[in-house]
């Protein structure tokens, strides 16, 4: 659609340039470089052609490139006044012979290292005296987004199907056991847990969709990191207490960042919840804050099962679970770390992980610090779930 909308403008622009340059002999042509016009009034077609993000190339009857905009040069379509992509040269010659415009979607070698294949939409249109205009639109990002969307919908369908199916089976079992109050109570209790799991999944999907949609932060405010830690630790307190896990705090206090406090509490809370869920009874979870230059680091460490190195590159993906069976037991949705990644990314920071199987894990959030007039004070260690 983008190519169709811009084709008329681009072809018109290059046609204007061709008419102006055609009297020059090809022997006088030099290596093509885009030269901006001196003013918009003197050459509006040239100006528009150069600033458009879609690549445009005009070739004469001998396949010599007469006009190419910056976008065409930047993606490597033209070299030494020649089209440098054989498949496009073949398309141009076919259009010149037939006199009929042609469109195509192609995969081109983008020439990057490591190798990258670019998906492009191409429109070639014949012009006077054997000239051919070529418009090339890079669809790589569009195709990637479409693939992500398809995968996302498929994953969502699979994840929602599990609790919905469980609710259906439990409801049928409760009906069959309606004469046994004890059994009915047991089935209803399990139905309640599945309903809670489904509700959490839907809420996290909405949160992740909003974060990935690139919505701007709702008016970035000054956020006290101490308040974020206080709230996140308070949320995880019941689960930690149930497993006799001590949550300890350390590091520094008094640091501030810019952002949305609710989102940051959710991110740190997700890390703490994972730490508690994947740690054994009677262990310890630690959260510490430190200032490293102009960066505030929030580290969450546990003494849990750890994560194999081969898995660490994927744990921030949606619905990815290192241990699916354990995740089902803990009620995890597989979205917690994806929410952490996108939340911190939207705040201009990053999140990383160190882990070793059997030795626990440490997740570290790094956020740009807001300079404060007073130096941070050390925070004494606090034992026990907070």
mmCIF file of C-alpha atoms in Angstrom:
data_model
loop_
_atom_site.group_PDB
_atom_site.id
_atom_site.type_symbol
_atom_site.label_atom_id
_atom_site.label_comp_id
_atom_site.label_asym_id
_atom_site.label_seq_id
_atom_site.Cartn_x
_atom_site.Cartn_y
_atom_site.Cartn_z
ATOM 1 C CA UNK A 1 0.000 0.000 0.000
ATOM 2 C CA UNK A 2 2.865 2.365 0.780
ATOM 3 C CA UNK A 3 4.440 1.655 -2.597
ATOM 4 C CA UNK A 4 1.159 2.216 -4.428
ATOM 5 C CA UNK A 5 0.574 5.521 -2.661
ATOM 6 C CA UNK A 6 4.064 6.865 -3.355
ATOM 7 C CA UNK A 7 4.594 5.463 -6.832
ATOM 8 C CA UNK A 8 2.835 8.304 -8.611
ATOM 9 C CA UNK A 9 4.738 10.969 -6.704
ATOM 10 C CA UNK A 10 8.088 9.266 -7.201
ATOM 11 C CA UNK A 11 7.619 8.417 -10.872
ATOM 12 C CA UNK A 12 6.481 11.959 -11.543
ATOM 13 C CA UNK A 13 9.504 13.319 -9.731
ATOM 14 C CA UNK A 14 12.011 11.194 -11.584
ATOM 15 C CA UNK A 15 10.274 11.902 -14.895
ATOM 16 C CA UNK A 16 10.693 15.630 -14.315
ATOM 17 C CA UNK A 17 14.378 15.088 -13.545
ATOM 18 C CA UNK A 18 14.765 12.892 -16.649
ATOM 19 C CA UNK A 19 13.259 15.511 -18.966
ATOM 20 C CA UNK A 20 15.625 18.123 -17.531
ATOM 21 C CA UNK A 21 18.724 15.898 -17.874
ATOM 22 C CA UNK A 22 17.953 13.984 -21.061
ATOM 23 C CA UNK A 23 19.786 16.377 -23.431
ATOM 24 C CA UNK A 24 23.064 15.520 -21.699
ATOM 25 C CA UNK A 25 24.934 12.706 -23.401
ATOM 26 C CA UNK A 26 25.616 9.538 -21.452
ATOM 27 C CA UNK A 27 29.334 10.071 -22.105
ATOM 28 C CA UNK A 28 29.172 13.152 -19.919
ATOM 29 C CA UNK A 29 27.576 11.263 -17.030
ATOM 30 C CA UNK A 30 29.646 10.892 -13.908
ATOM 31 C CA UNK A 31 29.186 8.716 -10.832
ATOM 32 C CA UNK A 32 25.751 9.508 -9.448
ATOM 33 C CA UNK A 33 25.482 11.333 -6.166
ATOM 34 C CA UNK A 34 22.325 13.022 -4.908
ATOM 35 C CA UNK A 35 22.756 16.803 -4.930
ATOM 36 C CA UNK A 36 20.052 18.731 -3.036
ATOM 37 C CA UNK A 37 18.555 21.598 -5.013
ATOM 38 C CA UNK A 38 19.463 25.107 -3.998
ATOM 39 C CA UNK A 39 15.883 25.852 -3.029
ATOM 40 C CA UNK A 40 12.483 24.216 -2.940
ATOM 41 C CA UNK A 41 11.234 26.738 -5.531
ATOM 42 C CA UNK A 42 13.937 25.902 -8.098
ATOM 43 C CA UNK A 43 13.446 22.114 -8.058
ATOM 44 C CA UNK A 44 10.552 20.899 -5.876
ATOM 45 C CA UNK A 45 10.518 17.467 -7.531
ATOM 46 C CA UNK A 46 14.197 16.930 -6.682
ATOM 47 C CA UNK A 47 13.643 18.031 -3.125
ATOM 48 C CA UNK A 48 10.699 15.686 -2.580
ATOM 49 C CA UNK A 49 12.525 12.820 -4.238
ATOM 50 C CA UNK A 50 15.546 13.123 -1.972
ATOM 51 C CA UNK A 51 13.657 13.341 1.334
ATOM 52 C CA UNK A 52 11.268 10.445 0.702
ATOM 53 C CA UNK A 53 12.199 7.271 2.641
ATOM 54 C CA UNK A 54 11.247 5.010 -0.281
ATOM 55 C CA UNK A 55 14.057 4.236 -2.705
ATOM 56 C CA UNK A 56 13.616 5.550 -6.258
ATOM 57 C CA UNK A 57 15.857 4.911 -9.282
ATOM 58 C CA UNK A 58 15.556 6.032 -12.913
ATOM 59 C CA UNK A 59 17.436 4.073 -15.594
ATOM 60 C CA UNK A 60 17.863 5.039 -19.243
ATOM 61 C CA UNK A 61 17.599 2.696 -22.245
ATOM 62 C CA UNK A 62 21.136 1.384 -21.624
ATOM 63 C CA UNK A 63 20.494 0.594 -17.925
ATOM 64 C CA UNK A 64 22.588 3.576 -16.895
ATOM 65 C CA UNK A 65 21.264 5.125 -13.673
ATOM 66 C CA UNK A 66 20.327 8.725 -14.346
ATOM 67 C CA UNK A 67 18.624 9.530 -11.020
ATOM 68 C CA UNK A 68 18.679 7.851 -7.608
ATOM 69 C CA UNK A 69 17.556 9.324 -4.318
ATOM 70 C CA UNK A 70 19.368 9.031 -0.995
ATOM 71 C CA UNK A 71 17.286 6.051 0.100
ATOM 72 C CA UNK A 72 18.335 4.067 -2.991
ATOM 73 C CA UNK A 73 21.998 4.806 -2.349
ATOM 74 C CA UNK A 74 21.785 4.055 1.359
ATOM 75 C CA UNK A 75 20.446 0.523 0.852
ATOM 76 C CA UNK A 76 22.991 -0.282 -1.841
ATOM 77 C CA UNK A 77 20.800 -0.436 -4.946
ATOM 78 C CA UNK A 78 23.213 1.656 -7.022
ATOM 79 C CA UNK A 79 26.963 1.442 -7.513
ATOM 80 C CA UNK A 80 29.041 3.360 -10.077
ATOM 81 C CA UNK A 81 25.890 4.599 -11.839
ATOM 82 C CA UNK A 82 24.695 1.027 -12.338
ATOM 83 C CA UNK A 83 21.946 -0.961 -10.664
ATOM 84 C CA UNK A 84 23.816 -3.290 -8.293
ATOM 85 C CA UNK A 85 21.036 -5.864 -7.777
ATOM 86 C CA UNK A 86 20.834 -8.456 -10.595
ATOM 87 C CA UNK A 87 17.228 -9.462 -9.907
ATOM 88 C CA UNK A 88 16.146 -5.819 -10.200
ATOM 89 C CA UNK A 89 18.097 -5.421 -13.437
ATOM 90 C CA UNK A 90 16.224 -8.429 -14.830
ATOM 91 C CA UNK A 91 12.914 -6.882 -13.776
ATOM 92 C CA UNK A 92 13.809 -3.542 -15.408
ATOM 93 C CA UNK A 93 14.668 -5.213 -18.725
ATOM 94 C CA UNK A 94 11.449 -7.245 -18.658
ATOM 95 C CA UNK A 95 9.406 -4.062 -18.156
ATOM 96 C CA UNK A 96 11.294 -2.290 -20.953
ATOM 97 C CA UNK A 97 10.570 -5.165 -23.370
ATOM 98 C CA UNK A 98 6.900 -5.561 -22.456
ATOM 99 C CA UNK A 99 6.088 -1.896 -21.898
ATOM 100 C CA UNK A 100 3.855 -2.975 -19.005
ATOM 101 C CA UNK A 101 4.376 -1.896 -15.361
ATOM 102 C CA UNK A 102 5.235 -4.741 -12.995
ATOM 103 C CA UNK A 103 5.230 -5.163 -9.219
ATOM 104 C CA UNK A 104 6.919 -7.804 -7.122
ATOM 105 C CA UNK A 105 7.943 -8.688 -3.589
ATOM 106 C CA UNK A 106 11.536 -9.874 -3.336
ATOM 107 C CA UNK A 107 14.107 -10.924 -0.763
ATOM 108 C CA UNK A 108 17.382 -9.054 -1.223
ATOM 109 C CA UNK A 109 20.760 -9.482 0.414
ATOM 110 C CA UNK A 110 21.119 -6.341 2.518
ATOM 111 C CA UNK A 111 24.880 -6.804 2.617
ATOM 112 C CA UNK A 112 25.166 -6.261 6.359
ATOM 113 C CA UNK A 113 27.368 -8.250 8.717
ATOM 114 C CA UNK A 114 26.118 -10.550 10.011
ATOM 115 C CA UNK A 115 24.111 -11.307 6.879
ATOM 116 C CA UNK A 116 20.619 -9.826 6.725
ATOM 117 C CA UNK A 117 17.921 -10.444 4.147
ATOM 118 C CA UNK A 118 15.659 -7.505 3.348
ATOM 119 C CA UNK A 119 12.077 -7.992 2.165
ATOM 120 C CA UNK A 120 11.180 -5.331 -0.404
ATOM 121 C CA UNK A 121 8.202 -4.378 -2.539
ATOM 122 C CA UNK A 122 9.203 -3.237 -6.028
ATOM 123 C CA UNK A 123 7.316 -1.335 -8.732
ATOM 124 C CA UNK A 124 8.882 -0.853 -12.150
ATOM 125 C CA UNK A 125 7.212 1.376 -14.760
ATOM 126 C CA UNK A 126 8.217 2.017 -18.392
ATOM 127 C CA UNK A 127 8.792 5.580 -19.572
ATOM 128 C CA UNK A 128 9.682 7.402 -22.768
ATOM 129 C CA UNK A 129 12.751 6.471 -24.834
ATOM 130 C CA UNK A 130 13.272 3.149 -23.077
ATOM 131 C CA UNK A 131 13.690 4.628 -19.613
ATOM 132 C CA UNK A 132 12.347 2.699 -16.621
ATOM 133 C CA UNK A 133 11.430 4.082 -13.197
ATOM 134 C CA UNK A 134 11.978 1.851 -10.186
ATOM 135 C CA UNK A 135 10.443 2.291 -6.731
ATOM 136 C CA UNK A 136 11.644 0.010 -3.898
ATOM 137 C CA UNK A 137 10.055 -0.003 -0.456
ATOM 138 C CA UNK A 138 11.728 -1.870 2.425
ATOM 139 C CA UNK A 139 9.120 -4.139 4.051
ATOM 140 C CA UNK A 140 11.507 -5.936 6.399
ATOM 141 C CA UNK A 141 10.180 -4.345 9.574
ATOM 142 C CA UNK A 142 6.573 -4.678 8.412
ATOM 143 C CA UNK A 143 7.052 -8.387 7.738
ATOM 144 C CA UNK A 144 8.731 -8.847 11.105
ATOM 145 C CA UNK A 145 5.856 -7.144 12.909
ATOM 146 C CA UNK A 146 3.332 -9.280 11.021
ATOM 147 C CA UNK A 147 5.191 -12.449 12.013
ATOM 148 C CA UNK A 148 5.354 -11.326 15.641
ATOM 149 C CA UNK A 149 1.638 -10.561 15.591
ATOM 150 C CA UNK A 150 0.801 -14.001 14.159
ATOM 151 C CA UNK A 151 2.973 -15.734 16.744
ATOM 152 C CA UNK A 152 1.478 -13.606 19.485
ATOM 153 C CA UNK A 153 -2.095 -14.464 18.520
ATOM 154 C CA UNK A 154 -1.226 -18.160 18.272
ATOM 155 C CA UNK A 155 0.484 -18.110 21.676
ATOM 156 C CA UNK A 156 -2.382 -16.217 23.289
ATOM 157 C CA UNK A 157 -4.888 -18.709 21.920
ATOM 158 C CA UNK A 158 -2.875 -21.610 23.285
ATOM 159 C CA UNK A 159 -2.350 -20.029 26.702
ATOM 160 C CA UNK A 160 -6.001 -19.053 27.163
ATOM 161 C CA UNK A 161 -7.206 -22.449 25.981
ATOM 162 C CA UNK A 162 -5.541 -24.179 28.944
ATOM 163 C CA UNK A 163 -7.397 -22.465 31.828
ATOM 164 C CA UNK A 164 -10.647 -22.320 29.841
ATOM 165 C CA UNK A 165 -10.452 -26.047 29.184
ATOM 166 C CA UNK A 166 -9.680 -26.699 32.831
ATOM 167 C CA UNK A 167 -12.686 -24.612 33.911
ATOM 168 C CA UNK A 168 -14.960 -26.575 31.590
ATOM 169 C CA UNK A 169 -13.769 -29.946 32.917
ATOM 170 C CA UNK A 170 -14.020 -28.823 36.539
ATOM 171 C CA UNK A 171 -17.541 -27.481 35.997
ATOM 172 C CA UNK A 172 -18.605 -30.819 34.498
ATOM 173 C CA UNK A 173 -16.981 -32.693 37.381
ATOM 174 C CA UNK A 174 -18.766 -30.468 39.916
ATOM 175 C CA UNK A 175 -22.109 -31.171 38.248
ATOM 176 C CA UNK A 176 -21.478 -34.915 38.290
ATOM 177 C CA UNK A 177 -20.524 -34.749 41.991
ATOM 178 C CA UNK A 178 -23.372 -32.475 43.104
ATOM 179 C CA UNK A 179 -24.469 -35.049 45.688
ATOM 180 C CA UNK A 180 -21.009 -34.979 47.292
ATOM 181 C CA UNK A 181 -20.499 -31.560 48.980
ATOM 182 C CA UNK A 182 -16.843 -32.290 49.751
ATOM 183 C CA UNK A 183 -16.021 -33.061 46.123
ATOM 184 C CA UNK A 184 -17.999 -30.060 44.897
ATOM 185 C CA UNK A 185 -16.086 -27.812 47.264
ATOM 186 C CA UNK A 186 -12.786 -29.195 46.001
ATOM 187 C CA UNK A 187 -13.744 -28.679 42.359
ATOM 188 C CA UNK A 188 -15.037 -25.164 43.004
ATOM 189 C CA UNK A 189 -11.776 -24.272 44.756
ATOM 190 C CA UNK A 190 -9.799 -25.410 41.730
ATOM 191 C CA UNK A 191 -12.167 -23.493 39.451
ATOM 192 C CA UNK A 192 -11.478 -20.375 41.464
ATOM 193 C CA UNK A 193 -7.714 -20.811 41.025
ATOM 194 C CA UNK A 194 -8.079 -21.339 37.274
ATOM 195 C CA UNK A 195 -10.309 -18.260 37.017
ATOM 196 C CA UNK A 196 -7.710 -16.209 38.876
ATOM 197 C CA UNK A 197 -5.006 -17.506 36.574
ATOM 198 C CA UNK A 198 -7.099 -16.590 33.522
ATOM 199 C CA UNK A 199 -7.784 -13.129 34.900
ATOM 200 C CA UNK A 200 -4.092 -12.560 35.556
ATOM 201 C CA UNK A 201 -3.205 -13.745 32.062
ATOM 202 C CA UNK A 202 -5.671 -11.337 30.452
ATOM 203 C CA UNK A 203 -4.437 -8.431 32.582
ATOM 204 C CA UNK A 204 -0.792 -9.130 31.774
ATOM 205 C CA UNK A 205 -1.619 -9.402 28.078
ATOM 206 C CA UNK A 206 -3.243 -5.967 28.242
ATOM 207 C CA UNK A 207 -0.244 -4.552 30.118
ATOM 208 C CA UNK A 208 2.236 -6.030 27.647
ATOM 209 C CA UNK A 209 0.212 -4.855 24.647
ATOM 210 C CA UNK A 210 0.246 -1.307 26.011
ATOM 211 C CA UNK A 211 3.985 -1.416 26.704
ATOM 212 C CA UNK A 212 4.846 -2.858 23.283
ATOM 213 C CA UNK A 213 2.568 -0.393 21.550
ATOM 214 C CA UNK A 214 5.105 2.341 22.235
ATOM 215 C CA UNK A 215 2.661 4.399 24.270
ATOM 216 C CA UNK A 216 4.534 7.282 25.873
ATOM 217 C CA UNK A 217 4.926 7.288 29.622
ATOM 218 C CA UNK A 218 1.954 9.042 31.226
ATOM 219 C CA UNK A 219 3.856 12.207 32.059
ATOM 220 C CA UNK A 220 7.195 10.986 33.499
ATOM 221 C CA UNK A 221 7.402 11.943 37.155
ATOM 222 C CA UNK A 222 10.146 11.888 39.751
ATOM 223 C CA UNK A 223 10.068 8.410 41.295
ATOM 224 C CA UNK A 224 11.762 7.521 44.578
ATOM 225 C CA UNK A 225 13.450 4.162 44.139
ATOM 226 C CA UNK A 226 12.973 3.456 47.862
ATOM 227 C CA UNK A 227 9.197 3.717 47.394
ATOM 228 C CA UNK A 228 9.315 1.315 44.453
ATOM 229 C CA UNK A 229 11.238 -1.246 46.502
ATOM 230 C CA UNK A 230 8.938 -0.799 49.517
ATOM 231 C CA UNK A 231 5.808 -1.471 47.476
ATOM 232 C CA UNK A 232 7.287 -4.381 45.502
ATOM 233 C CA UNK A 233 8.570 -6.106 48.655
ATOM 234 C CA UNK A 234 5.227 -5.581 50.368
ATOM 235 C CA UNK A 235 3.426 -7.277 47.471
ATOM 236 C CA UNK A 236 5.614 -10.376 47.616
ATOM 237 C CA UNK A 237 5.480 -10.638 51.421
ATOM 238 C CA UNK A 238 2.595 -13.186 51.679
ATOM 239 C CA UNK A 239 4.171 -15.586 49.169
ATOM 240 C CA UNK A 240 7.596 -15.284 50.815
ATOM 241 C CA UNK A 241 6.155 -15.827 54.274
ATOM 242 C CA UNK A 242 4.311 -18.959 53.123
ATOM 243 C CA UNK A 243 7.644 -20.516 52.088
ATOM 244 C CA UNK A 244 9.634 -19.114 55.039
ATOM 245 C CA UNK A 245 11.776 -17.139 52.591
ATOM 246 C CA UNK A 246 13.598 -14.101 53.977
ATOM 247 C CA UNK A 247 13.535 -10.988 51.832
ATOM 248 C CA UNK A 248 16.497 -8.770 52.663
ATOM 249 C CA UNK A 249 17.279 -5.285 51.442
ATOM 250 C CA UNK A 250 20.609 -3.585 51.087
ATOM 251 C CA UNK A 251 22.624 -1.047 49.180
ATOM 252 C CA UNK A 252 21.862 2.661 49.132
ATOM 253 C CA UNK A 253 18.814 4.849 49.626
ATOM 254 C CA UNK A 254 17.722 8.257 48.405
ATOM 255 C CA UNK A 255 18.032 7.682 44.649
ATOM 256 C CA UNK A 256 15.458 8.924 42.193
ATOM 257 C CA UNK A 257 14.583 8.216 38.558
ATOM 258 C CA UNK A 258 12.105 9.658 36.071
ATOM 259 C CA UNK A 259 9.167 7.523 35.005
ATOM 260 C CA UNK A 260 5.940 5.916 36.125
ATOM 261 C CA UNK A 261 6.023 4.518 39.655
ATOM 262 C CA UNK A 262 3.232 1.980 39.083
ATOM 263 C CA UNK A 263 5.013 0.448 36.094
ATOM 264 C CA UNK A 264 8.341 0.289 37.927
ATOM 265 C CA UNK A 265 6.705 -1.353 40.950
ATOM 266 C CA UNK A 266 5.227 -3.974 38.631
ATOM 267 C CA UNK A 267 8.626 -4.633 37.032
ATOM 268 C CA UNK A 268 10.508 -5.020 40.328
ATOM 269 C CA UNK A 269 7.573 -6.955 41.787
ATOM 270 C CA UNK A 270 7.667 -9.430 38.898
ATOM 271 C CA UNK A 271 11.350 -10.104 39.559
ATOM 272 C CA UNK A 272 10.696 -10.628 43.256
ATOM 273 C CA UNK A 273 7.740 -12.922 42.569
ATOM 274 C CA UNK A 274 9.875 -15.042 40.236
ATOM 275 C CA UNK A 275 12.654 -15.173 42.816
ATOM 276 C CA UNK A 276 10.246 -16.437 45.484
ATOM 277 C CA UNK A 277 8.474 -18.867 43.132
ATOM 278 C CA UNK A 278 11.699 -20.519 41.974
ATOM 279 C CA UNK A 279 13.412 -20.648 45.381
ATOM 280 C CA UNK A 280 13.164 -23.394 47.945
ATOM 281 C CA UNK A 281 11.699 -23.028 51.421
ATOM 282 C CA UNK A 282 13.872 -21.351 54.027
ATOM 283 C CA UNK A 283 16.120 -19.628 51.463
ATOM 284 C CA UNK A 284 16.805 -15.940 50.985
ATOM 285 C CA UNK A 285 15.906 -13.337 48.355
ATOM 286 C CA UNK A 286 17.866 -10.069 48.304
ATOM 287 C CA UNK A 287 17.132 -6.752 46.626
ATOM 288 C CA UNK A 288 19.797 -4.052 46.530
ATOM 289 C CA UNK A 289 20.138 -0.572 45.067
ATOM 290 C CA UNK A 290 23.395 1.058 43.961
ATOM 291 C CA UNK A 291 24.389 4.126 41.994
ATOM 292 C CA UNK A 292 26.942 3.393 39.245
ATOM 293 C CA UNK A 293 27.912 6.677 37.646
ATOM 294 C CA UNK A 294 24.700 8.104 36.207
ATOM 295 C CA UNK A 295 22.840 4.800 36.461
ATOM 296 C CA UNK A 296 20.708 3.402 39.272
ATOM 297 C CA UNK A 297 21.007 -0.376 39.527
ATOM 298 C CA UNK A 298 18.331 -2.492 41.209
ATOM 299 C CA UNK A 299 19.471 -6.085 41.664
ATOM 300 C CA UNK A 300 17.222 -8.970 42.724
ATOM 301 C CA UNK A 301 19.068 -12.144 43.760
ATOM 302 C CA UNK A 302 17.818 -15.530 44.878
ATOM 303 C CA UNK A 303 19.180 -18.905 45.950
ATOM 304 C CA UNK A 304 16.869 -20.837 43.677
ATOM 305 C CA UNK A 305 17.235 -23.428 40.944
ATOM 306 C CA UNK A 306 19.053 -21.121 38.524
ATOM 307 C CA UNK A 307 18.825 -20.891 34.747
ATOM 308 C CA UNK A 308 21.010 -22.727 32.249
ATOM 309 C CA UNK A 309 23.138 -20.513 30.017
ATOM 310 C CA UNK A 310 21.404 -21.835 26.899
ATOM 311 C CA UNK A 311 18.050 -20.623 28.254
ATOM 312 C CA UNK A 312 19.133 -17.161 29.387
ATOM 313 C CA UNK A 313 18.872 -15.581 25.947
ATOM 314 C CA UNK A 314 15.155 -16.444 25.702
ATOM 315 C CA UNK A 315 13.748 -15.867 29.162
ATOM 316 C CA UNK A 316 12.505 -12.362 28.273
ATOM 317 C CA UNK A 317 10.389 -13.696 25.396
ATOM 318 C CA UNK A 318 6.617 -13.779 25.741
ATOM 319 C CA UNK A 319 5.296 -17.099 27.105
ATOM 320 C CA UNK A 320 8.758 -18.634 27.285
ATOM 321 C CA UNK A 321 9.157 -20.845 30.336
ATOM 322 C CA UNK A 322 12.326 -22.600 31.434
ATOM 323 C CA UNK A 323 10.267 -25.172 33.367
ATOM 324 C CA UNK A 324 6.662 -25.301 32.032
ATOM 325 C CA UNK A 325 5.528 -27.839 34.650
ATOM 326 C CA UNK A 326 6.788 -25.719 37.536
ATOM 327 C CA UNK A 327 5.299 -22.616 35.965
ATOM 328 C CA UNK A 328 1.884 -24.268 35.903
ATOM 329 C CA UNK A 329 2.250 -25.171 39.573
ATOM 330 C CA UNK A 330 3.094 -21.591 40.525
ATOM 331 C CA UNK A 331 0.399 -20.067 38.319
ATOM 332 C CA UNK A 332 2.915 -18.257 36.119
ATOM 333 C CA UNK A 333 1.772 -16.864 32.759
ATOM 334 C CA UNK A 334 5.162 -16.645 31.056
ATOM 335 C CA UNK A 335 4.708 -12.898 30.585
ATOM 336 C CA UNK A 336 6.321 -11.497 33.728
ATOM 337 C CA UNK A 337 9.850 -11.085 32.375
ATOM 338 C CA UNK A 338 8.591 -9.762 29.032
ATOM 339 C CA UNK A 339 6.734 -7.052 30.958
ATOM 340 C CA UNK A 340 9.912 -6.277 32.912
ATOM 341 C CA UNK A 341 11.954 -5.947 29.710
ATOM 342 C CA UNK A 342 9.514 -3.616 27.954
ATOM 343 C CA UNK A 343 8.816 -1.529 31.051
ATOM 344 C CA UNK A 344 12.487 -0.879 31.683
ATOM 345 C CA UNK A 345 13.140 -0.291 27.985
ATOM 346 C CA UNK A 346 10.386 2.328 27.885
ATOM 347 C CA UNK A 347 12.128 4.064 30.799
ATOM 348 C CA UNK A 348 15.396 4.257 28.863
ATOM 349 C CA UNK A 349 17.039 1.426 30.793
ATOM 350 C CA UNK A 350 17.882 -2.225 30.408
ATOM 351 C CA UNK A 351 17.610 -5.481 32.339
ATOM 352 C CA UNK A 352 20.154 -8.306 32.419
ATOM 353 C CA UNK A 353 20.536 -11.666 34.132
ATOM 354 C CA UNK A 354 23.325 -13.690 35.689
ATOM 355 C CA UNK A 355 22.484 -17.231 36.647
ATOM 356 C CA UNK A 356 23.984 -20.620 37.283
ATOM 357 C CA UNK A 357 22.015 -23.841 37.760
ATOM 358 C CA UNK A 358 21.912 -24.740 41.444
ATOM 359 C CA UNK A 359 23.397 -21.405 42.523
ATOM 360 C CA UNK A 360 20.486 -19.038 41.959
ATOM 361 C CA UNK A 361 19.978 -16.004 39.741
ATOM 362 C CA UNK A 362 20.518 -12.253 39.830
ATOM 363 C CA UNK A 363 18.433 -9.915 37.681
ATOM 364 C CA UNK A 364 19.738 -6.369 37.396
ATOM 365 C CA UNK A 365 17.669 -3.374 36.298
ATOM 366 C CA UNK A 366 19.607 -0.306 35.127
ATOM 367 C CA UNK A 367 17.819 3.045 34.931
ATOM 368 C CA UNK A 368 19.079 6.578 34.216
ATOM 369 C CA UNK A 369 19.454 8.316 37.569
ATOM 370 C CA UNK A 370 17.888 11.652 38.337
ATOM 371 C CA UNK A 371 20.599 13.790 39.974
ATOM 372 C CA UNK A 372 19.767 14.647 43.570
ATOM 373 C CA UNK A 373 21.253 17.498 45.586
ATOM 374 C CA UNK A 374 22.259 15.282 48.506
ATOM 375 C CA UNK A 375 24.437 12.207 48.422
ATOM 376 C CA UNK A 376 22.771 8.852 48.899
ATOM 377 C CA UNK A 377 22.875 7.347 52.358
ATOM 378 C CA UNK A 378 23.739 3.679 52.914
ATOM 379 C CA UNK A 379 20.787 1.457 53.723
ATOM 380 C CA UNK A 380 21.421 -1.065 56.520
ATOM 381 C CA UNK A 381 20.620 -4.712 55.920
ATOM 382 C CA UNK A 382 17.121 -5.718 56.958
ATOM 383 C CA UNK A 383 16.442 -9.372 57.626
ATOM 384 C CA UNK A 384 13.077 -11.012 57.327
ATOM 385 C CA UNK A 385 10.268 -10.697 54.815
ATOM 386 C CA UNK A 386 9.238 -7.064 54.525
#
